[in-house]
Coordinates of C-alpha atoms and ligand atoms in Angstrom, one line a residue:
M357 CA 123.1 31.9 23.6
Q358 CA 120.5 33.7 26.1
Y359 CA 120.6 37.0 26.7
S360 CA 118.5 38.8 29.8
L361 CA 118.0 41.8 32.3
K362 CA 119.3 41.0 36.1
V363 CA 118.8 43.9 38.4
T364 CA 120.9 43.4 41.1
Q365 CA 124.2 44.5 43.2
P366 CA 127.3 43.4 41.8
E367 CA 129.0 42.7 45.1
S368 CA 125.8 40.3 46.0
A369 CA 124.6 38.6 42.9
R370 CA 125.6 34.9 42.9
S371 CA 127.0 34.4 38.8
Q372 CA 130.1 32.2 37.2
C373 CA 131.7 35.6 36.3
L374 CA 131.2 39.1 37.2
V375 CA 132.5 41.0 34.2
V376 CA 133.5 45.0 34.9
G377 CA 134.9 47.6 33.1
V378 CA 138.1 49.0 34.2
Y379 CA 140.0 52.0 32.5
A380 CA 143.6 52.5 31.5
S381 CA 144.0 55.1 34.2
K382 CA 142.9 52.1 36.1
A383 CA 139.9 54.6 37.2
L384 CA 137.3 51.8 38.0
T385 CA 133.4 51.4 36.4
P386 CA 130.7 52.0 39.2
A387 CA 130.1 48.2 39.2
A388 CA 134.0 47.3 39.1
D389 CA 134.5 50.0 42.3
A390 CA 131.5 48.3 43.9
L391 CA 133.6 45.0 43.9
N392 CA 136.6 46.4 45.1
N393 CA 134.9 47.9 48.5
A394 CA 133.1 45.0 49.4
C395 CA 136.3 42.8 48.9
G396 CA 138.7 45.5 50.7
G397 CA 139.7 47.0 47.9
A398 CA 141.7 43.9 46.0
I399 CA 141.1 44.4 42.8
K400 CA 143.2 47.7 43.0
K401 CA 145.8 45.8 44.6
V402 CA 145.8 43.5 41.7
L403 CA 145.8 46.6 39.8
R404 CA 148.7 48.1 41.5
Q405 CA 151.4 45.4 40.4
G406 CA 150.3 46.9 37.3
D407 CA 150.7 43.9 34.9
F408 CA 147.2 45.0 33.6
A409 CA 147.5 47.9 31.5
A410 CA 143.5 48.1 31.0
T411 CA 144.1 49.1 27.4
V412 CA 141.0 48.2 24.5
G413 CA 141.0 43.8 24.6
D414 CA 143.0 43.2 28.0
T415 CA 141.2 41.2 30.2
L416 CA 141.8 39.6 33.3
F417 CA 140.3 36.6 35.6
L418 CA 140.4 36.9 39.1
Y419 CA 139.6 34.4 41.4
E420 CA 137.6 33.8 45.0
L421 CA 138.1 37.5 45.7
D422 CA 136.9 37.2 49.6
G423 CA 132.8 39.1 49.9
L424 CA 131.9 38.2 46.6
T425 CA 129.5 36.0 46.5
S426 CA 130.8 35.3 42.5
K427 CA 133.8 33.1 42.2
R428 CA 135.2 34.7 39.1
V429 CA 135.7 38.3 38.0
L430 CA 136.5 39.4 34.9
L431 CA 138.0 42.5 34.5
V432 CA 137.6 44.0 31.3
G433 CA 139.9 46.9 29.7
L434 CA 138.2 49.8 28.1
G435 CA 141.1 52.1 27.9
D436 CA 141.0 56.0 27.6
K437 CA 138.4 57.2 29.4
K438 CA 137.8 60.3 27.6
S439 CA 138.2 58.9 24.1
L440 CA 135.6 55.8 24.7
S441 CA 134.2 55.4 21.7
V442 CA 131.7 52.9 19.8
A443 CA 134.2 50.8 18.3
R444 CA 135.6 50.5 21.7
F445 CA 132.8 49.8 23.9
Q446 CA 132.7 47.0 20.8
Q447 CA 135.7 45.6 21.5
S448 CA 135.8 45.4 25.0
H449 CA 132.5 43.4 24.6
A450 CA 133.8 41.1 22.3
A451 CA 137.3 40.6 24.6
A452 CA 135.4 39.6 27.1
A453 CA 133.0 37.6 25.6
K454 CA 136.0 35.6 23.9
A455 CA 137.9 35.4 27.3
L456 CA 134.9 33.6 28.7
Q457 CA 134.5 31.5 25.4
K458 CA 137.8 29.9 26.3
G459 CA 137.1 29.1 30.1
N460 CA 134.7 26.8 31.8
A461 CA 131.9 29.3 32.9
T462 CA 128.8 28.7 30.8
E463 CA 127.0 32.1 32.5
A464 CA 128.0 35.5 33.2
L465 CA 126.9 38.6 34.8
S466 CA 128.2 41.2 32.9
F467 CA 128.3 45.2 34.2
L468 CA 130.4 46.0 31.1
H469 CA 127.9 48.1 29.7
E470 CA 127.9 50.4 32.4
A471 CA 131.4 52.2 30.4
D472 CA 130.8 56.0 31.0
L473 CA 130.1 56.6 26.4
K474 CA 129.0 59.9 25.6
D475 CA 125.4 60.5 24.3
K476 CA 124.6 56.9 24.6
S477 CA 121.3 56.0 26.6
E478 CA 121.2 52.7 28.3
S479 CA 119.2 51.3 26.1
W480 CA 121.6 51.8 23.4
K481 CA 124.6 50.5 25.5
A482 CA 122.2 47.1 26.1
Q483 CA 121.5 46.8 22.4
Y484 CA 125.0 47.2 21.5
A485 CA 126.4 45.2 23.9
V486 CA 124.0 42.5 22.6
A487 CA 125.0 42.5 19.7
A488 CA 128.6 42.7 19.9
V489 CA 128.6 39.5 22.6
G490 CA 126.7 37.6 19.7
H491 CA 129.1 38.9 17.2
A492 CA 132.3 37.9 18.8
L493 CA 131.2 34.6 19.6
Y494 CA 130.3 34.2 15.8
R495 CA 131.6 30.6 14.4
F496 CA 130.8 29.3 10.8
D497 CA 132.4 25.4 11.0
E498 CA 130.2 23.6 9.0
H499 CA 132.7 22.7 6.9
K500 CA 135.5 21.4 8.8
S501 CA 134.9 17.8 9.8
K502 CA 136.0 17.5 13.2
D503 CA 134.1 19.1 15.9
T504 CA 135.8 22.8 16.1
A505 CA 133.2 23.6 19.2
P506 CA 133.9 25.1 22.4
K507 CA 134.0 22.4 25.3
K508 CA 131.8 24.5 27.5
P509 CA 129.8 26.9 26.0
L510 CA 128.7 30.5 27.2
E511 CA 125.2 30.0 27.1
K512 CA 123.8 33.0 29.0
W513 CA 124.6 36.1 29.4
H514 CA 123.0 38.6 31.6
L515 CA 123.1 42.4 32.0
G516 CA 123.2 43.7 34.9
S517 CA 121.5 47.2 36.2
T518 CA 121.4 47.8 40.1
H519 CA 118.6 49.6 39.7
R520 CA 115.0 49.0 38.0
R521 CA 114.4 52.7 36.7
G522 CA 113.2 51.7 32.6
Q523 CA 113.8 48.0 32.9
K524 CA 111.1 47.6 29.9
S525 CA 112.8 49.7 27.7
I526 CA 116.3 48.4 28.5
E527 CA 114.4 44.9 27.7
E528 CA 113.0 45.8 24.6
A529 CA 116.6 47.1 23.4
I530 CA 118.4 43.9 24.5
K531 CA 115.6 41.9 22.8
R532 CA 116.2 43.9 19.5
G533 CA 120.0 44.0 19.8
A534 CA 119.5 39.6 20.2
A535 CA 117.9 40.2 17.2
L536 CA 120.4 42.2 15.3
A537 CA 123.3 39.1 16.3
E538 CA 120.7 37.1 14.9
G539 CA 120.3 38.8 11.4
T540 CA 124.1 39.6 11.1
S541 CA 124.9 35.9 11.9
M542 CA 123.0 34.6 9.3
A543 CA 124.5 37.7 6.8
R544 CA 128.3 36.1 7.8
D545 CA 126.8 32.9 6.9
L546 CA 125.6 33.5 3.8
G547 CA 128.8 35.2 3.1
N548 CA 131.5 32.8 4.2
Q549 CA 129.4 29.3 2.5
P550 CA 132.0 29.0 -0.6
G551 CA 130.8 29.3 -4.3
N552 CA 129.7 25.6 -4.7
T553 CA 127.3 25.8 -2.0
A554 CA 126.0 29.3 -1.9
T555 CA 124.4 29.2 -5.6
P556 CA 121.6 31.1 -6.6
S557 CA 119.5 28.3 -5.8
Y558 CA 121.0 28.2 -2.1
L559 CA 120.0 32.1 -2.0
A560 CA 116.2 31.4 -3.2
D561 CA 116.1 28.1 -1.2
Q562 CA 117.0 30.3 2.1
A563 CA 115.0 32.8 1.3
K564 CA 112.1 29.8 0.9
A565 CA 113.1 28.7 4.8
L566 CA 113.5 32.0 5.8
G567 CA 109.5 32.2 4.7
R568 CA 108.6 29.1 6.7
K569 CA 110.4 30.2 9.9
H570 CA 108.9 33.9 10.1
R571 CA 104.8 33.6 8.3
K572 CA 104.7 37.4 7.7
I573 CA 107.7 37.1 5.0
K574 CA 106.0 36.1 1.5
V575 CA 109.1 34.6 -0.6
S576 CA 109.0 34.4 -4.6
V577 CA 111.3 33.5 -7.1
I578 CA 111.6 35.0 -10.4
D579 CA 114.2 32.3 -12.5
E580 CA 115.9 33.4 -15.5
K581 CA 114.1 32.0 -18.0
E582 CA 111.2 34.3 -16.7
L583 CA 113.6 37.7 -16.2
E584 CA 114.5 37.0 -19.8
E585 CA 110.9 36.8 -20.8
M586 CA 110.3 40.1 -19.2
G587 CA 112.9 41.7 -20.9
A588 CA 115.9 42.0 -18.3
G589 CA 118.4 41.7 -20.8
A590 CA 120.7 43.1 -18.8
F591 CA 120.8 40.3 -15.7
V592 CA 120.6 38.0 -17.8
S593 CA 123.6 38.7 -19.9
V594 CA 125.8 38.0 -17.1
S595 CA 124.2 34.7 -15.7
K596 CA 123.3 33.2 -19.3
G597 CA 127.6 32.7 -19.0
S598 CA 127.0 30.6 -15.9
T599 CA 125.1 27.0 -15.8
E600 CA 123.3 28.1 -12.9
S601 CA 120.4 29.8 -13.4
G602 CA 120.0 33.5 -12.6
K603 CA 117.4 34.1 -9.9
L604 CA 115.8 37.6 -8.9
I605 CA 114.6 36.4 -5.3
V606 CA 111.7 38.4 -3.8
M607 CA 110.9 38.8 0.5
E608 CA 107.9 40.7 1.2
Y609 CA 107.8 41.6 4.6
M610 CA 104.3 43.8 5.2
N611 CA 103.8 44.0 8.8
G612 CA 103.5 48.3 8.9
K613 CA 101.3 50.1 8.0
K614 CA 98.2 49.0 5.8
G615 CA 99.0 50.8 2.5
Q616 CA 102.0 52.4 3.8
K617 CA 104.5 52.5 0.8
P618 CA 107.2 50.2 1.3
A619 CA 110.9 50.5 1.7
V620 CA 113.0 48.2 -0.6
L621 CA 116.2 46.9 -0.4
V622 CA 118.1 45.8 -3.2
G623 CA 120.9 42.8 -2.7
K624 CA 124.1 42.3 -5.5
G625 CA 124.1 38.7 -5.0
I626 CA 126.9 37.5 -7.1
T627 CA 127.2 33.6 -5.4
F628 CA 130.9 34.2 -7.6
D629 CA 132.4 36.8 -9.7
T630 CA 135.0 35.5 -12.3
G631 CA 135.1 38.5 -14.0
G632 CA 133.6 36.7 -17.1
I633 CA 135.1 36.6 -19.7
S634 CA 137.0 39.8 -18.9
L635 CA 138.4 36.9 -16.2
K636 CA 139.8 38.3 -13.1
P637 CA 143.8 37.8 -11.9
G638 CA 143.9 34.5 -9.8
A639 CA 145.3 36.3 -6.8
A640 CA 143.0 35.8 -3.9
M641 CA 140.0 35.1 -6.6
D642 CA 138.6 33.3 -4.0
E643 CA 137.7 36.2 -1.9
M644 CA 134.9 36.7 -4.8
K645 CA 132.5 33.9 -3.0
F646 CA 132.2 37.3 -1.0
D647 CA 131.0 39.4 -4.1
M648 CA 126.5 38.2 -2.7
C649 CA 127.5 39.9 0.5
G650 CA 125.3 42.7 -0.9
S651 CA 122.2 40.2 -0.7
A652 CA 123.6 38.4 2.5
S653 CA 122.9 41.8 4.4
V654 CA 119.3 42.3 2.6
F655 CA 118.6 38.7 3.4
G656 CA 120.1 39.7 7.2
A657 CA 118.0 43.0 7.7
M658 CA 115.2 40.7 6.9
K659 CA 115.7 38.3 9.7
A660 CA 116.1 41.0 12.6
L661 CA 112.6 42.5 11.7
A662 CA 111.1 39.8 11.1
A663 CA 112.7 38.3 15.1
M664 CA 112.0 41.7 16.5
N665 CA 108.3 41.4 14.9
A666 CA 109.0 45.5 13.8
P667 CA 106.1 47.1 12.2
V668 CA 107.6 48.4 9.4
N669 CA 106.7 47.6 5.9
V670 CA 109.9 46.4 3.5
V671 CA 110.6 44.8 0.7
C672 CA 114.1 42.8 -0.4
L673 CA 115.0 42.1 -3.7
V674 CA 117.9 39.6 -4.3
A675 CA 119.7 39.7 -7.7
A676 CA 121.9 36.1 -7.8
A677 CA 123.5 34.5 -10.4
E678 CA 127.0 33.6 -10.9
N679 CA 129.2 35.8 -12.7
M680 CA 131.6 32.9 -14.9
P681 CA 132.8 32.4 -18.4
D682 CA 131.0 29.9 -20.2
G683 CA 130.1 29.4 -23.9
G684 CA 126.8 31.7 -23.5
A685 CA 129.1 34.8 -21.4
S686 CA 128.6 38.1 -23.1
K687 CA 131.6 39.5 -24.7
P688 CA 133.4 43.0 -24.3
G689 CA 131.4 44.8 -26.8
D690 CA 128.2 43.4 -26.7
I691 CA 125.0 45.1 -26.4
V692 CA 121.9 44.3 -24.3
T693 CA 118.7 46.0 -23.7
T694 CA 117.9 46.3 -19.9
L695 CA 114.7 46.4 -18.6
S696 CA 114.0 50.2 -19.0
G697 CA 114.6 49.8 -22.3
Q698 CA 117.8 51.7 -22.0
T699 CA 121.0 50.0 -24.1
V700 CA 124.1 49.4 -22.3
E701 CA 127.3 48.2 -24.0
I702 CA 129.5 45.6 -22.4
L703 CA 132.7 46.5 -22.3
N704 CA 134.0 44.6 -19.1
T705 CA 132.1 42.2 -17.7
D706 CA 133.5 42.5 -15.2
A707 CA 131.1 45.2 -14.2
E708 CA 128.3 42.9 -14.3
G709 CA 126.9 44.0 -10.6
R710 CA 126.1 47.3 -11.3
L711 CA 124.3 44.8 -15.3
V712 CA 122.2 42.7 -12.3
L713 CA 121.5 45.6 -10.3
C714 CA 120.0 47.9 -13.0
D715 CA 117.3 45.8 -14.0
T716 CA 116.5 45.1 -10.3
L717 CA 116.6 48.3 -9.4
T718 CA 113.7 49.0 -12.6
Y719 CA 111.6 45.8 -11.1
A720 CA 111.4 47.6 -7.8
E721 CA 109.4 50.5 -9.2
R722 CA 106.8 48.2 -9.3
Y723 CA 106.2 48.7 -5.6
N724 CA 106.0 52.2 -5.8
P725 CA 108.6 52.5 -2.8
A726 CA 109.3 54.8 -0.5
V727 CA 112.9 54.3 -0.7
V728 CA 114.8 52.4 -2.2
I729 CA 118.7 50.8 -0.8
D730 CA 121.3 49.1 -3.0
I731 CA 123.2 47.4 -1.1
A732 CA 127.0 45.8 -3.3
T733 CA 130.1 44.6 -3.2
L734 CA 130.3 47.3 -6.2
T735 CA 133.6 47.8 -6.9
G736 CA 137.2 47.4 -5.7
A737 CA 138.3 51.4 -6.4
C738 CA 135.8 51.7 -3.6
I739 CA 138.8 49.8 -1.4
I740 CA 141.0 52.4 -2.4
A741 CA 139.0 55.2 -1.8
L742 CA 137.9 54.5 2.1
G743 CA 139.2 51.4 2.8
K744 CA 137.6 49.3 5.3
V745 CA 136.5 51.2 7.9
P746 CA 133.1 53.1 5.9
S747 CA 130.9 51.9 3.2
G748 CA 130.1 54.3 0.4
L749 CA 127.3 55.6 0.0
M750 CA 125.3 57.5 -2.9
S751 CA 122.1 58.9 -3.4
N752 CA 120.3 61.2 -5.4
N753 CA 118.2 62.5 -2.1
D754 CA 120.1 64.9 0.6
K755 CA 117.5 63.9 3.4
L756 CA 117.8 60.0 3.1
A757 CA 121.8 60.2 3.1
G758 CA 121.9 62.1 5.9
Q759 CA 119.7 59.8 7.4
L760 CA 121.7 57.0 6.7
E761 CA 125.4 58.9 8.1
N762 CA 122.9 59.9 11.3
I763 CA 122.6 55.6 12.0
G764 CA 125.9 54.9 10.9
Q765 CA 127.5 57.0 12.9
D766 CA 125.3 55.9 15.9
S767 CA 125.9 52.2 15.2
G768 CA 129.0 51.9 14.3
D769 CA 128.2 51.3 11.1
R770 CA 129.7 53.7 9.1
V771 CA 128.9 54.7 5.6
W772 CA 130.5 57.9 4.2
R773 CA 128.6 59.7 1.0
L774 CA 130.6 60.1 -2.1
P775 CA 129.6 63.0 -4.7
L776 CA 127.1 61.6 -8.1
W777 CA 127.8 64.8 -9.9
D778 CA 126.7 64.6 -13.4
D779 CA 129.8 66.0 -14.0
Y780 CA 130.9 62.3 -14.1
Q781 CA 127.9 61.0 -16.1
S782 CA 129.6 61.6 -19.0
Q783 CA 133.1 59.2 -18.4
L784 CA 129.7 56.7 -19.7
N785 CA 129.3 57.7 -23.0
S786 CA 129.4 55.0 -25.6
N787 CA 129.6 55.5 -29.4
F788 CA 127.2 52.5 -29.6
A789 CA 124.7 52.2 -27.2
D790 CA 122.7 54.3 -24.7
M791 CA 125.4 53.8 -22.4
Q792 CA 128.5 51.6 -21.8
N793 CA 128.7 49.5 -18.3
I794 CA 132.5 51.1 -17.6
G795 CA 133.9 54.9 -17.1
G796 CA 137.5 54.1 -17.2
R797 CA 140.1 54.3 -13.9
E798 CA 138.9 57.9 -12.7
A799 CA 136.4 57.5 -9.9
G800 CA 135.4 54.1 -9.9
S801 CA 133.3 53.7 -7.2
I802 CA 131.2 57.3 -8.1
T803 CA 131.0 55.9 -11.9
A804 CA 129.7 52.6 -11.0
G805 CA 126.9 54.9 -9.1
C806 CA 126.0 57.1 -11.7
F807 CA 125.3 54.1 -13.6
L808 CA 123.1 52.9 -11.6
S809 CA 121.6 56.4 -11.2
R810 CA 120.1 56.0 -14.6
F811 CA 117.6 53.8 -13.3
T812 CA 116.5 55.2 -10.1
E813 CA 115.6 58.6 -11.3
N814 CA 111.5 58.0 -10.4
Y815 CA 112.3 56.9 -6.5
T816 CA 114.5 58.3 -3.4
W817 CA 117.6 55.9 -3.7
A818 CA 120.8 55.2 -2.0
H819 CA 123.9 53.0 -3.4
L820 CA 126.1 51.4 -0.9
D821 CA 129.2 49.9 -2.1
I822 CA 130.4 47.6 0.3
A823 CA 133.2 46.5 -1.2
G824 CA 135.9 47.5 1.7
T825 CA 133.6 46.6 4.6
A826 CA 131.4 43.3 3.7
W827 CA 134.4 40.8 5.2
N828 CA 138.1 40.6 5.8
S829 CA 140.7 39.4 4.5
G830 CA 144.4 37.6 5.9
A831 CA 144.1 35.5 8.8
Q832 CA 140.9 36.7 9.5
K833 CA 139.0 35.9 6.8
G834 CA 135.1 36.3 7.0
A835 CA 132.4 38.0 5.9
T836 CA 131.4 40.9 9.3
G837 CA 128.1 41.1 8.5
R838 CA 127.9 44.7 7.5
P839 CA 125.5 46.5 7.4
V840 CA 123.3 44.5 8.4
T841 CA 122.9 46.7 12.0
L842 CA 122.9 49.7 9.5
L843 CA 119.9 48.6 7.4
T844 CA 117.5 47.1 10.2
E845 CA 118.2 50.2 12.1
Y846 CA 117.4 53.3 9.3
V847 CA 114.1 50.8 8.7
L848 CA 113.3 50.6 12.5
K849 CA 113.6 54.0 12.8
H850 CA 112.4 55.9 9.3
H851 CA 109.6 53.3 8.5
A852 CA 107.7 52.1 11.4
K853 CA 104.2 52.7 12.1
K854 CA 103.3 55.4 14.2
S855 CA 101.0 54.2 16.8
Ligands
LIG1203 N1 132.6 42.3 -7.1 C1 133.7 43.2 -7.8 C2 134.2 44.3 -7.0 C3 135.3 44.1 -6.0 C4 136.4 43.9 -6.3 C5 135.0 43.8 -4.5 C6 137.6 43.3 -5.3 C7 136.1 43.6 -3.9 C8 136.7 43.4 -3.9 C9 133.4 43.8 -9.1 O1 132.2 42.4 -9.7 C10 134.1 44.3 -9.9 O2 134.6 43.1 -10.4 N2 134.2 45.6 -10.7 C11 135.1 45.7 -11.1 C12 135.1 47.2 -12.0 C13 135.5 47.4 -13.4 C14 135.1 46.4 -14.4 C15 135.1 49.1 -14.1 C16 136.7 46.0 -10.8 O3 136.1 46.9 -9.2 O4 137.4 45.8 -10.3
LIG1204 MN1 133.0 41.7 -11.3
LIG1205 ZN1 131.2 41.8 -8.7

């Protein structure tokens, strides 16, 4: 899909389809109003029939209105004007894109981003309009034997503007939106791949391919044997239960100021989580192919940043392993020594994410990081606490937590902070080792965060538990691509070279 800015008046524009917004009150956005005036009130006449409620997601095609150069007009509902939100802005763009994809038009000129969203700049609207369209048109049909592609795919999305003011910054915003869409779609592709395709070595190959596409990304892979020699006993205790070799995948993108400390992103990449010897029940176990969505989001953010040629220093570490109950698997009660030297009693082999992450977080120290953020589908308890709306955020630094909260709010890729108070730490006490890997039923997401916090004392750190936000279940089952937007925007905003 191509996205570009087109400076034109809607009524005289030549396009296969003009896309304009309408509020639930039947008030028109400026472009809809201009079209209505040019065609002698025909749009208002249609609205007066009352069939089109203009709630968010409603769409209505109108054809060959007198006085317009374009043959189609797509009316898109924006809902109540006063409560227009980031989410609704994105939903209305998604609805428009999907309606167009079903039809015959291969190109559209949209003014939908004009929607009256409080406190949002034109650049913001352009960027997130593009990202929303990209998100809506995403498909994953690699494993379908019959061609399910749309007959006449939408190829060009023009964002209309009636003035030239700020043109350059809007064009840059459109590019950022397209890069975000690319990164998000890569994260969704990786997440949606089944466990028999997306193994740790598949992820390593994907990293190498990314490095070939974007020459500034340097890729290296540490395999299970090297991890063992290094002393990453917690990491290896997970991967040795599978015939697939575990891998620590490193992607370095140092395109920022020379010598500026990098932001390090650490992704949980359990390519399938059976639970190991503490085997999971069968229901919905297929969804544990999504247990690498943390690492998928790290890939996506890396790709988006590289596509933008962002002037930032970022290092991505992907902790890739399969959690299986093979002959070499860890048993409840086993004690392992982590890369940090601390020992862990593995009371439940299903709490494997923190085991691969703790060694990767220790490994991150060698980059002398400005900050480290880990992203993980870490605990079912996070879904119980927060549902599927925000990702869980924990941090040892209030400033970093605040920055992530703000960017989450601004972008719609929201987070909610949970406390990492010392009071919870004693739930990890073990009679036999320095700590155990589970903290009991209470505050399961927080005790998982507390476990990780014991490996991150030497730097500024945040942990994102994306168990509830990384994928959808049910009829819409599939990876969401979250939190690629949050990570990309965070790195852009707080780690870009100041020129
Ligand atoms: N990958 C799971 C967490 C998960 C479960 C995410 C369901 C999304 C949906 C993780 O490895 C896990 O199994 N966690 C356990 C921890 C427990 C054993 C302390 C959990 O949440 O049950
Ligand atoms: Mn598990
Ligand atoms: Zn897991």
